[in-house]
mmCIF file of C-alpha atoms in Angstrom:
data_model
loop_
_atom_site.group_PDB
_atom_site.id
_atom_site.type_symbol
_atom_site.label_atom_id
_atom_site.label_comp_id
_atom_site.label_asym_id
_atom_site.label_seq_id
_atom_site.Cartn_x
_atom_site.Cartn_y
_atom_site.Cartn_z
ATOM 1 C CA UNK A 373 5.650 -26.679 24.058
ATOM 2 C CA UNK A 374 7.311 -26.334 20.647
ATOM 3 C CA UNK A 375 3.930 -25.531 19.046
ATOM 4 C CA UNK A 376 3.329 -22.771 21.586
ATOM 5 C CA UNK A 377 6.780 -21.333 20.874
ATOM 6 C CA UNK A 378 6.209 -21.421 17.090
ATOM 7 C CA UNK A 379 2.771 -19.824 17.503
ATOM 8 C CA UNK A 380 4.230 -17.031 19.665
ATOM 9 C CA UNK A 381 7.060 -16.368 17.194
ATOM 10 C CA UNK A 382 4.585 -16.270 14.300
ATOM 11 C CA UNK A 383 2.346 -13.784 16.059
ATOM 12 C CA UNK A 384 5.274 -11.612 17.110
ATOM 13 C CA UNK A 385 6.727 -11.517 13.580
ATOM 14 C CA UNK A 386 3.479 -10.431 11.903
ATOM 15 C CA UNK A 387 3.447 -6.847 10.718
ATOM 16 C CA UNK A 388 0.991 -4.956 12.859
ATOM 17 C CA UNK A 389 -1.311 -2.601 10.985
ATOM 18 C CA UNK A 390 -0.972 0.659 12.859
ATOM 19 C CA UNK A 391 -1.703 3.187 10.118
ATOM 20 C CA UNK A 392 -4.619 2.805 7.727
ATOM 21 C CA UNK A 393 -3.556 5.473 5.223
ATOM 22 C CA UNK A 394 -0.565 7.526 4.165
ATOM 23 C CA UNK A 395 -2.335 10.797 4.918
ATOM 24 C CA UNK A 396 -1.245 12.077 1.494
ATOM 25 C CA UNK A 397 -4.047 13.282 -0.806
ATOM 26 C CA UNK A 398 -4.473 10.568 -3.430
ATOM 27 C CA UNK A 399 -4.509 11.327 -7.126
ATOM 28 C CA UNK A 400 -3.303 9.681 -10.324
ATOM 29 C CA UNK A 401 -0.589 12.367 -10.525
ATOM 30 C CA UNK A 402 1.336 10.482 -7.805
ATOM 31 C CA UNK A 403 2.438 8.000 -10.476
ATOM 32 C CA UNK A 404 3.571 8.105 -14.092
ATOM 33 C CA UNK A 405 1.454 5.456 -15.868
ATOM 34 C CA UNK A 406 3.609 5.584 -19.004
ATOM 35 C CA UNK A 407 6.516 4.142 -16.987
ATOM 36 C CA UNK A 408 4.593 0.996 -15.990
ATOM 37 C CA UNK A 409 6.727 -2.007 -16.912
ATOM 38 C CA UNK A 410 9.627 0.075 -18.184
ATOM 39 C CA UNK A 411 8.979 -1.021 -21.778
ATOM 40 C CA UNK A 412 10.309 -4.510 -21.002
ATOM 41 C CA UNK A 413 8.815 -8.001 -20.985
ATOM 42 C CA UNK A 414 6.568 -8.243 -17.882
ATOM 43 C CA UNK A 415 8.270 -11.388 -16.515
ATOM 44 C CA UNK A 416 11.791 -10.066 -16.996
ATOM 45 C CA UNK A 417 13.720 -9.715 -13.727
ATOM 46 C CA UNK A 418 13.881 -6.031 -12.742
ATOM 47 C CA UNK A 419 17.107 -4.220 -13.496
ATOM 48 C CA UNK A 420 16.822 -0.802 -11.795
ATOM 49 C CA UNK A 421 19.536 0.685 -13.982
ATOM 50 C CA UNK A 422 17.709 -0.255 -17.191
ATOM 51 C CA UNK A 423 14.431 1.060 -15.787
ATOM 52 C CA UNK A 424 15.968 4.394 -14.728
ATOM 53 C CA UNK A 425 17.804 4.860 -18.029
ATOM 54 C CA UNK A 426 14.576 4.357 -19.958
ATOM 55 C CA UNK A 427 12.786 6.991 -17.889
ATOM 56 C CA UNK A 428 12.780 10.686 -18.777
ATOM 57 C CA UNK A 429 11.927 11.515 -15.147
ATOM 58 C CA UNK A 430 14.105 12.473 -12.183
ATOM 59 C CA UNK A 431 14.326 9.288 -10.108
ATOM 60 C CA UNK A 432 15.159 11.327 -6.989
ATOM 61 C CA UNK A 433 11.654 12.800 -6.997
ATOM 62 C CA UNK A 434 10.043 9.634 -8.333
ATOM 63 C CA UNK A 435 10.922 6.158 -7.033
ATOM 64 C CA UNK A 436 10.716 2.804 -8.739
ATOM 65 C CA UNK A 437 7.693 1.418 -6.945
ATOM 66 C CA UNK A 438 6.660 -2.225 -6.719
ATOM 67 C CA UNK A 439 2.909 -2.186 -7.201
ATOM 68 C CA UNK A 440 2.537 -5.571 -5.510
ATOM 69 C CA UNK A 441 4.886 -5.155 -2.541
ATOM 70 C CA UNK A 442 7.899 -7.471 -2.368
ATOM 71 C CA UNK A 443 6.950 -8.544 1.153
ATOM 72 C CA UNK A 444 3.755 -8.659 3.191
ATOM 73 C CA UNK A 445 1.446 -8.720 0.193
ATOM 74 C CA UNK A 446 -0.357 -11.188 -1.991
ATOM 75 C CA UNK A 447 1.415 -14.126 -3.591
ATOM 76 C CA UNK A 448 4.400 -14.317 -1.234
ATOM 77 C CA UNK A 449 5.621 -17.405 -3.116
ATOM 78 C CA UNK A 450 6.025 -15.424 -6.353
ATOM 79 C CA UNK A 451 8.877 -13.225 -7.549
ATOM 80 C CA UNK A 452 7.493 -9.688 -7.575
ATOM 81 C CA UNK A 453 10.773 -8.026 -8.549
ATOM 82 C CA UNK A 454 9.819 -8.010 -12.238
ATOM 83 C CA UNK A 455 9.298 -5.262 -14.825
ATOM 84 C CA UNK A 456 5.569 -6.057 -15.050
ATOM 85 C CA UNK A 457 5.153 -4.956 -11.432
ATOM 86 C CA UNK A 458 6.922 -1.589 -11.328
ATOM 87 C CA UNK A 459 6.110 2.033 -12.045
ATOM 88 C CA UNK A 460 7.585 5.404 -11.169
ATOM 89 C CA UNK A 461 5.708 7.000 -8.280
ATOM 90 C CA UNK A 462 6.095 9.999 -6.010
ATOM 91 C CA UNK A 463 8.982 9.214 -3.623
ATOM 92 C CA UNK A 464 7.260 10.510 -0.469
ATOM 93 C CA UNK A 465 4.021 8.628 -1.146
ATOM 94 C CA UNK A 466 5.959 5.504 -2.199
ATOM 95 C CA UNK A 467 7.756 5.348 1.161
ATOM 96 C CA UNK A 468 4.540 5.992 3.077
ATOM 97 C CA UNK A 469 2.426 3.440 1.196
ATOM 98 C CA UNK A 470 5.209 0.864 1.551
ATOM 99 C CA UNK A 471 4.900 1.145 5.334
ATOM 100 C CA UNK A 472 1.203 0.292 5.298
ATOM 101 C CA UNK A 473 -0.117 -3.240 5.621
ATOM 102 C CA UNK A 474 -1.160 -4.668 2.266
ATOM 103 C CA UNK A 475 -4.804 -4.482 3.357
ATOM 104 C CA UNK A 476 -4.613 -0.672 3.432
ATOM 105 C CA UNK A 477 -1.772 -0.001 0.994
ATOM 106 C CA UNK A 478 -3.527 -1.904 -1.774
ATOM 107 C CA UNK A 479 -6.591 0.348 -1.420
ATOM 108 C CA UNK A 480 -4.459 3.460 -1.948
ATOM 109 C CA UNK A 481 -2.603 1.847 -4.827
ATOM 110 C CA UNK A 482 -5.882 0.958 -6.558
ATOM 111 C CA UNK A 483 -6.978 4.596 -6.307
ATOM 112 C CA UNK A 484 -3.672 5.971 -7.619
ATOM 113 C CA UNK A 485 -2.908 3.383 -10.331
ATOM 114 C CA UNK A 486 -6.428 2.577 -11.513
ATOM 115 C CA UNK A 487 -6.449 -0.406 -13.940
ATOM 116 C CA UNK A 488 -2.642 -0.669 -13.815
ATOM 117 C CA UNK A 489 -2.981 -2.074 -10.298
ATOM 118 C CA UNK A 490 -4.865 -5.158 -11.544
ATOM 119 C CA UNK A 491 -2.512 -5.519 -14.533
ATOM 120 C CA UNK A 492 0.455 -5.691 -12.135
ATOM 121 C CA UNK A 493 -1.281 -8.372 -10.043
ATOM 122 C CA UNK A 494 -2.074 -10.307 -13.237
ATOM 123 C CA UNK A 495 1.565 -9.998 -14.369
ATOM 124 C CA UNK A 496 2.920 -11.304 -11.048
ATOM 125 C CA UNK A 497 0.458 -14.189 -11.116
ATOM 126 C CA UNK A 498 1.217 -15.072 -14.768
ATOM 127 C CA UNK A 499 4.986 -14.881 -14.259
ATOM 128 C CA UNK A 500 4.742 -16.965 -11.101
ATOM 129 C CA UNK A 501 2.989 -19.720 -13.044
ATOM 130 C CA UNK A 502 5.699 -19.588 -15.747
ATOM 131 C CA UNK A 503 8.566 -19.829 -13.264
ATOM 132 C CA UNK A 504 7.373 -22.861 -11.317
ATOM 133 C CA UNK A 505 5.955 -26.119 -12.653
ATOM 134 C CA UNK A 506 2.409 -26.832 -11.631
ATOM 135 C CA UNK A 507 1.395 -29.667 -9.323
ATOM 136 C CA UNK A 508 0.378 -31.956 -12.206
ATOM 137 C CA UNK A 509 3.841 -31.683 -13.761
ATOM 138 C CA UNK A 510 5.486 -32.495 -10.441
ATOM 139 C CA UNK A 511 3.215 -35.500 -9.972
ATOM 140 C CA UNK A 512 4.009 -36.833 -13.454
ATOM 141 C CA UNK A 513 7.745 -36.362 -12.851
ATOM 142 C CA UNK A 514 7.486 -38.203 -9.522
ATOM 143 C CA UNK A 515 5.578 -41.125 -11.100
ATOM 144 C CA UNK A 516 8.105 -41.420 -13.945
ATOM 145 C CA UNK A 517 10.984 -41.449 -11.444
ATOM 146 C CA UNK A 518 9.282 -44.129 -9.328
ATOM 147 C CA UNK A 519 8.632 -46.335 -12.390
ATOM 148 C CA UNK A 520 12.204 -45.864 -13.664
ATOM 149 C CA UNK A 521 13.594 -46.772 -10.232
ATOM 150 C CA UNK A 522 11.355 -49.845 -10.024
ATOM 151 C CA UNK A 523 12.454 -51.013 -13.483
ATOM 152 C CA UNK A 524 16.108 -50.467 -12.616
ATOM 153 C CA UNK A 525 15.815 -52.389 -9.340
ATOM 154 C CA UNK A 526 13.940 -55.295 -10.989
ATOM 155 C CA UNK A 527 16.540 -55.478 -13.792
ATOM 156 C CA UNK A 528 19.274 -55.480 -11.165
ATOM 157 C CA UNK A 529 17.639 -58.388 -9.294
ATOM 158 C CA UNK A 530 17.176 -60.369 -12.522
ATOM 159 C CA UNK A 531 20.807 -59.758 -13.401
ATOM 160 C CA UNK A 532 22.000 -60.824 -9.931
ATOM 161 C CA UNK A 533 19.802 -63.922 -9.890
ATOM 162 C CA UNK A 534 21.105 -64.989 -13.306
ATOM 163 C CA UNK A 535 24.675 -64.470 -12.090
ATOM 164 C CA UNK A 536 23.921 -66.725 -9.088
ATOM 165 C CA UNK A 537 22.596 -69.453 -11.390
ATOM 166 C CA UNK A 538 25.785 -69.424 -13.453
ATOM 167 C CA UNK A 539 28.058 -70.021 -10.481
#
């Protein structure tokens, strides 16, 4: 019964893909490639104020756009709110593409951003690896903790057994 409930909730919470395009004619002029990354380190946490101050453009007409969407996109376990994943893009198109499912939005983004699209994905992936230890590191840490605990417990038993012999 619980599995059926969880399955139903999961299906109901999935974003349904209703629209397959923004309906806006696509061209590279929808974005300003020179603003990609805001001149900061790609893995640096995004600070909108810093990004806007560095831009010579009107941020009412152009929005700070996350190339890899913060939600409902690839790599949900990674932080995508980083400088290496943002660019200034046309505000109207930005809102429209953000409402598309990743399956369709990513196609439009590839057409508008060209090679910058893949660079943003690579940045998110690289920064995600830097921010979390890999599985091998976690395994080594776990083994070291287990061995240290075992040594501590055995030393404790030896100490207690020697104390018993003295009394």
